[in-house]
GROMACS .gro file of C-alpha atoms in nm:
model
  290
    1UNK     CA    1  -2.212   3.095   3.420
    2UNK     CA    2  -2.341   2.743   3.384
    3UNK     CA    3  -2.105   2.478   3.251
    4UNK     CA    4  -2.306   2.288   2.988
    5UNK     CA    5  -2.110   1.972   3.064
    6UNK     CA    6  -2.264   1.972   3.414
    7UNK     CA    7  -2.591   1.859   3.253
    8UNK     CA    8  -2.428   1.520   3.187
    9UNK     CA    9  -2.371   1.482   3.558
   10UNK     CA   10  -2.724   1.597   3.634
   11UNK     CA   11  -2.879   1.334   3.403
   12UNK     CA   12  -2.642   1.059   3.513
   13UNK     CA   13  -2.738   1.119   3.876
   14UNK     CA   14  -3.110   1.125   3.788
   15UNK     CA   15  -3.078   0.787   3.614
   16UNK     CA   16  -2.852   0.629   3.875
   17UNK     CA   17  -3.000   0.794   4.190
   18UNK     CA   18  -2.667   0.749   4.373
   19UNK     CA   19  -2.332   0.925   4.350
   20UNK     CA   20  -2.156   0.590   4.316
   21UNK     CA   21  -2.380   0.479   4.029
   22UNK     CA   22  -2.342   0.811   3.846
   23UNK     CA   23  -1.964   0.804   3.899
   24UNK     CA   24  -1.944   0.451   3.757
   25UNK     CA   25  -2.148   0.554   3.454
   26UNK     CA   26  -1.932   0.860   3.388
   27UNK     CA   27  -1.607   0.685   3.485
   28UNK     CA   28  -1.512   0.947   3.742
   29UNK     CA   29  -1.485   0.963   4.121
   30UNK     CA   30  -1.809   1.007   4.321
   31UNK     CA   31  -1.668   1.326   4.469
   32UNK     CA   32  -1.642   1.467   4.117
   33UNK     CA   33  -2.013   1.403   4.061
   34UNK     CA   34  -2.103   1.577   4.386
   35UNK     CA   35  -1.880   1.874   4.304
   36UNK     CA   36  -2.030   1.915   3.954
   37UNK     CA   37  -2.386   1.900   4.087
   38UNK     CA   38  -2.302   2.160   4.351
   39UNK     CA   39  -2.156   2.383   4.077
   40UNK     CA   40  -2.467   2.344   3.861
   41UNK     CA   41  -2.700   2.431   4.148
   42UNK     CA   42  -2.488   2.733   4.233
   43UNK     CA   43  -2.492   2.856   3.872
   44UNK     CA   44  -2.870   2.811   3.846
   45UNK     CA   45  -2.933   2.930   4.202
   46UNK     CA   46  -3.166   2.634   4.246
   47UNK     CA   47  -3.159   2.319   4.457
   48UNK     CA   48  -3.200   2.031   4.213
   49UNK     CA   49  -3.156   1.733   4.450
   50UNK     CA   50  -3.244   1.645   4.804
   51UNK     CA   51  -2.951   1.461   4.962
   52UNK     CA   52  -3.120   1.169   5.136
   53UNK     CA   53  -2.976   0.865   5.306
   54UNK     CA   54  -3.141   0.635   5.050
   55UNK     CA   55  -3.008   0.840   4.759
   56UNK     CA   56  -3.031   1.171   4.582
   57UNK     CA   57  -3.385   1.262   4.485
   58UNK     CA   58  -3.498   1.535   4.246
   59UNK     CA   59  -3.663   1.839   4.392
   60UNK     CA   60  -3.971   1.994   4.231
   61UNK     CA   61  -3.743   2.238   4.051
   62UNK     CA   62  -3.528   1.951   3.932
   63UNK     CA   63  -3.835   1.774   3.792
   64UNK     CA   64  -3.935   2.092   3.608
   65UNK     CA   65  -3.598   2.112   3.434
   66UNK     CA   66  -3.555   1.742   3.358
   67UNK     CA   67  -3.736   1.738   3.021
   68UNK     CA   68  -3.539   2.036   2.895
   69UNK     CA   69  -3.217   1.866   3.006
   70UNK     CA   70  -3.320   1.555   2.809
   71UNK     CA   71  -3.377   1.770   2.501
   72UNK     CA   72  -3.034   1.929   2.537
   73UNK     CA   73  -2.881   1.583   2.571
   74UNK     CA   74  -3.054   1.458   2.257
   75UNK     CA   75  -2.951   1.764   2.061
   76UNK     CA   76  -2.593   1.714   2.173
   77UNK     CA   77  -2.596   1.350   2.066
   78UNK     CA   78  -2.745   1.454   1.732
   79UNK     CA   79  -2.468   1.712   1.692
   80UNK     CA   80  -2.208   1.450   1.781
   81UNK     CA   81  -2.348   1.197   1.533
   82UNK     CA   82  -2.350   1.453   1.255
   83UNK     CA   83  -1.991   1.548   1.334
   84UNK     CA   84  -1.888   1.183   1.332
   85UNK     CA   85  -2.063   1.128   0.998
   86UNK     CA   86  -1.882   1.429   0.857
   87UNK     CA   87  -1.562   1.266   0.970
   88UNK     CA   88  -1.637   0.945   0.783
   89UNK     CA   89  -1.517   0.877   0.432
   90UNK     CA   90  -1.851   0.952   0.272
   91UNK     CA   91  -2.019   1.242   0.096
   92UNK     CA   92  -1.946   1.453  -0.212
   93UNK     CA   93  -1.602   1.576  -0.321
   94UNK     CA   94  -1.588   1.814  -0.616
   95UNK     CA   95  -1.280   1.822  -0.841
   96UNK     CA   96  -1.214   2.096  -1.095
   97UNK     CA   97  -0.968   2.031  -1.378
   98UNK     CA   98  -0.897   2.148  -1.735
   99UNK     CA   99  -1.137   1.996  -1.994
  100UNK     CA  100  -0.897   1.782  -2.200
  101UNK     CA  101  -0.714   1.661  -1.890
  102UNK     CA  102  -1.046   1.573  -1.725
  103UNK     CA  103  -1.176   1.376  -2.023
  104UNK     CA  104  -0.868   1.190  -2.144
  105UNK     CA  105  -0.635   1.166  -1.845
  106UNK     CA  106  -0.831   1.181  -1.522
  107UNK     CA  107  -1.173   1.029  -1.595
  108UNK     CA  108  -1.039   0.700  -1.740
  109UNK     CA  109  -0.833   0.646  -1.424
  110UNK     CA  110  -1.102   0.717  -1.165
  111UNK     CA  111  -1.222   0.357  -1.139
  112UNK     CA  112  -0.941   0.275  -0.898
  113UNK     CA  113  -1.016   0.578  -0.683
  114UNK     CA  114  -1.389   0.501  -0.674
  115UNK     CA  115  -1.326   0.142  -0.571
  116UNK     CA  116  -1.097   0.254  -0.290
  117UNK     CA  117  -1.351   0.510  -0.161
  118UNK     CA  118  -1.690   0.352  -0.237
  119UNK     CA  119  -1.895   0.586  -0.015
  120UNK     CA  120  -1.759   0.906  -0.169
  121UNK     CA  121  -1.945   1.062  -0.461
  122UNK     CA  122  -1.708   1.236  -0.700
  123UNK     CA  123  -1.801   1.542  -0.902
  124UNK     CA  124  -1.553   1.607  -1.184
  125UNK     CA  125  -1.603   1.946  -1.349
  126UNK     CA  126  -1.411   2.015  -1.669
  127UNK     CA  127  -1.342   2.388  -1.649
  128UNK     CA  128  -1.104   2.606  -1.844
  129UNK     CA  129  -1.130   2.890  -1.589
  130UNK     CA  130  -0.993   2.883  -1.237
  131UNK     CA  131  -1.268   2.830  -0.981
  132UNK     CA  132  -1.259   2.993  -0.637
  133UNK     CA  133  -1.157   2.742  -0.373
  134UNK     CA  134  -1.222   3.003  -0.103
  135UNK     CA  135  -1.588   3.023  -0.208
  136UNK     CA  136  -1.614   2.640  -0.212
  137UNK     CA  137  -1.672   2.627  -0.588
  138UNK     CA  138  -1.458   2.312  -0.572
  139UNK     CA  139  -1.289   2.106  -0.301
  140UNK     CA  140  -0.985   2.014  -0.511
  141UNK     CA  141  -0.848   2.182  -0.823
  142UNK     CA  142  -0.591   2.053  -1.070
  143UNK     CA  143  -0.412   2.346  -1.229
  144UNK     CA  144  -0.142   2.394  -1.489
  145UNK     CA  145  -0.033   2.723  -1.328
  146UNK     CA  146   0.085   2.744  -0.968
  147UNK     CA  147  -0.159   2.964  -0.773
  148UNK     CA  148  -0.028   3.264  -0.580
  149UNK     CA  149  -0.333   3.312  -0.357
  150UNK     CA  150  -0.274   3.288   0.018
  151UNK     CA  151  -0.445   3.019   0.224
  152UNK     CA  152  -0.405   2.740  -0.030
  153UNK     CA  153  -0.233   2.404   0.003
  154UNK     CA  154  -0.039   2.339  -0.319
  155UNK     CA  155   0.135   2.018  -0.421
  156UNK     CA  156   0.313   1.932  -0.749
  157UNK     CA  157   0.126   1.635  -0.891
  158UNK     CA  158   0.289   1.546  -1.223
  159UNK     CA  159   0.484   1.671  -1.523
  160UNK     CA  160   0.267   1.702  -1.835
  161UNK     CA  161   0.488   1.637  -2.137
  162UNK     CA  162   0.416   1.748  -2.492
  163UNK     CA  163   0.509   1.640  -2.843
  164UNK     CA  164   0.456   1.735  -3.208
  165UNK     CA  165   0.165   1.537  -3.356
  166UNK     CA  166   0.004   1.481  -3.692
  167UNK     CA  167  -0.135   1.183  -3.887
  168UNK     CA  168   0.062   0.920  -4.074
  169UNK     CA  169  -0.127   1.003  -4.392
  170UNK     CA  170  -0.036   1.371  -4.368
  171UNK     CA  171   0.334   1.311  -4.302
  172UNK     CA  172   0.376   1.050  -4.577
  173UNK     CA  173   0.587   1.186  -4.864
  174UNK     CA  174   0.559   1.543  -4.730
  175UNK     CA  175   0.868   1.751  -4.673
  176UNK     CA  176   0.904   1.905  -4.326
  177UNK     CA  177   0.949   2.246  -4.485
  178UNK     CA  178   0.597   2.217  -4.630
  179UNK     CA  179   0.417   2.120  -4.310
  180UNK     CA  180   0.108   2.323  -4.221
  181UNK     CA  181   0.022   2.402  -3.861
  182UNK     CA  182  -0.249   2.463  -3.609
  183UNK     CA  183  -0.142   2.677  -3.313
  184UNK     CA  184  -0.285   2.818  -2.995
  185UNK     CA  185  -0.426   3.163  -2.946
  186UNK     CA  186  -0.194   3.455  -3.008
  187UNK     CA  187   0.024   3.598  -2.731
  188UNK     CA  188  -0.016   3.293  -2.509
  189UNK     CA  189   0.248   3.281  -2.237
  190UNK     CA  190   0.243   2.905  -2.178
  191UNK     CA  191   0.570   2.726  -2.262
  192UNK     CA  192   0.442   2.481  -2.524
  193UNK     CA  193   0.248   2.758  -2.701
  194UNK     CA  194   0.563   2.969  -2.726
  195UNK     CA  195   0.770   2.670  -2.833
  196UNK     CA  196   0.528   2.599  -3.119
  197UNK     CA  197   0.538   2.958  -3.241
  198UNK     CA  198   0.916   2.932  -3.273
  199UNK     CA  199   0.897   2.585  -3.424
  200UNK     CA  200   0.664   2.696  -3.706
  201UNK     CA  201   0.939   2.936  -3.815
  202UNK     CA  202   0.761   3.093  -4.111
  203UNK     CA  203   0.577   2.783  -4.228
  204UNK     CA  204   0.208   2.800  -4.311
  205UNK     CA  205  -0.034   2.847  -4.021
  206UNK     CA  206  -0.393   2.758  -4.110
  207UNK     CA  207  -0.572   2.743  -3.771
  208UNK     CA  208  -0.560   2.888  -3.421
  209UNK     CA  209  -0.767   2.756  -3.130
  210UNK     CA  210  -0.778   2.777  -2.751
  211UNK     CA  211  -0.903   2.417  -2.726
  212UNK     CA  212  -0.664   2.122  -2.724
  213UNK     CA  213  -0.936   1.885  -2.842
  214UNK     CA  214  -0.989   2.101  -3.152
  215UNK     CA  215  -0.615   2.088  -3.221
  216UNK     CA  216  -0.603   1.712  -3.171
  217UNK     CA  217  -0.890   1.668  -3.419
  218UNK     CA  218  -0.707   1.893  -3.664
  219UNK     CA  219  -0.396   1.676  -3.650
  220UNK     CA  220  -0.582   1.344  -3.650
  221UNK     CA  221  -0.791   1.434  -3.955
  222UNK     CA  222  -0.479   1.489  -4.166
  223UNK     CA  223  -0.496   1.867  -4.190
  224UNK     CA  224  -0.152   1.938  -4.052
  225UNK     CA  225   0.077   1.944  -3.749
  226UNK     CA  226   0.038   2.076  -3.393
  227UNK     CA  227   0.169   2.037  -3.038
  228UNK     CA  228  -0.034   1.825  -2.792
  229UNK     CA  229   0.012   1.674  -2.447
  230UNK     CA  230   0.111   1.310  -2.476
  231UNK     CA  231  -0.202   1.188  -2.299
  232UNK     CA  232  -0.410   1.303  -2.599
  233UNK     CA  233  -0.237   1.058  -2.833
  234UNK     CA  234  -0.508   0.807  -2.737
  235UNK     CA  235  -0.790   1.043  -2.832
  236UNK     CA  236  -0.760   0.944  -3.203
  237UNK     CA  237  -0.619   0.627  -3.357
  238UNK     CA  238  -0.462   0.819  -3.642
  239UNK     CA  239  -0.251   1.051  -3.423
  240UNK     CA  240   0.120   1.001  -3.474
  241UNK     CA  241   0.401   1.169  -3.287
  242UNK     CA  242   0.692   1.314  -3.484
  243UNK     CA  243   0.960   1.106  -3.316
  244UNK     CA  244   1.250   1.347  -3.338
  245UNK     CA  245   1.060   1.595  -3.121
  246UNK     CA  246   1.019   1.377  -2.811
  247UNK     CA  247   0.989   1.564  -2.480
  248UNK     CA  248   1.012   1.910  -2.629
  249UNK     CA  249   0.863   2.072  -2.317
  250UNK     CA  250   0.702   1.976  -1.987
  251UNK     CA  251   0.467   2.164  -1.757
  252UNK     CA  252   0.388   2.097  -1.393
  253UNK     CA  253   0.040   1.996  -1.287
  254UNK     CA  254  -0.056   2.120  -0.940
  255UNK     CA  255  -0.307   1.981  -0.691
  256UNK     CA  256  -0.464   2.268  -0.497
  257UNK     CA  257  -0.693   2.277  -0.191
  258UNK     CA  258  -0.801   2.544   0.053
  259UNK     CA  259  -0.626   2.521   0.390
  260UNK     CA  260  -0.957   2.472   0.577
  261UNK     CA  261  -1.109   2.219   0.336
  262UNK     CA  262  -0.815   1.981   0.349
  263UNK     CA  263  -0.906   1.898   0.709
  264UNK     CA  264  -1.215   1.718   0.582
  265UNK     CA  265  -1.134   1.343   0.592
  266UNK     CA  266  -1.316   1.274   0.264
  267UNK     CA  267  -1.139   1.557   0.080
  268UNK     CA  268  -0.805   1.452   0.224
  269UNK     CA  269  -0.873   1.091   0.121
  270UNK     CA  270  -0.953   1.191  -0.238
  271UNK     CA  271  -0.648   1.418  -0.256
  272UNK     CA  272  -0.422   1.138  -0.129
  273UNK     CA  273  -0.576   0.898  -0.380
  274UNK     CA  274  -0.513   1.143  -0.664
  275UNK     CA  275  -0.151   1.179  -0.555
  276UNK     CA  276  -0.112   0.800  -0.554
  277UNK     CA  277  -0.291   0.776  -0.888
  278UNK     CA  278  -0.054   1.017  -1.060
  279UNK     CA  279   0.245   0.842  -0.905
  280UNK     CA  280   0.137   0.506  -1.049
  281UNK     CA  281   0.266   0.337  -1.365
  282UNK     CA  282  -0.062   0.360  -1.557
  283UNK     CA  283  -0.067   0.738  -1.526
  284UNK     CA  284   0.305   0.764  -1.596
  285UNK     CA  285   0.256   0.578  -1.923
  286UNK     CA  286  -0.016   0.823  -2.021
  287UNK     CA  287   0.200   1.126  -1.950
  288UNK     CA  288   0.517   1.023  -2.131
  289UNK     CA  289   0.602   0.924  -2.486
  290UNK     CA  290   0.685   0.565  -2.575
   0.00000   0.00000   0.00000
């Protein structure tokens, strides 16, 4: 079978006309050029060059194949350029994350990431369901539950801390025993949901919702008390944390990628930037109570 790499030697010898010139161009020994041309002729069962004293000259058969060899060369260079471009820090990287976290924690902090990677276009999709990384529905996912699927790269990113929140107007002159609550959907297995169910302890429940933004609006508008992640305290000016309940529970946030996708330089660069972002002071201040 023909070795496709032998075409490089064929074209180098055509352009240089001498073994020495072709060897210099390819940075090999002249004997290597001669050996590769002999191998190509043997594979094709054609004589491509006449070995003359004044140099190697193409035969008629060699002339017939020259244009096709040029086309193969150009296609190879095109393939190589595309591969190199794919290896550059440019292109689209899609991130999937929970809605409230996307809007109030991640999006406000992306300026730093965008400035560090100016040629990368970010797509941030706020999704409550878990997308399929295997089907390339996202390049990177931020998840509150550690995935169990094989073939994924999983890294703990941060600890999301929660507190009990209401409004100053609601809490003023109101006994704790008479607080009214908004809770999450029934039978939820998440730690802060279960904690809240126990914390209500027979007090009045007036709303359930599966949306943290709905619950934050409930508390901010003076309707009652609920549990929220600390980063949502900035979503409404009137939100006030009940101080005695600081750090009641924390949940891990995971960064997840598919094993194959993480080899992409642009995806790897965004993932590393997200890791650095969550390790920084600005993000730490958002995640904890103060």
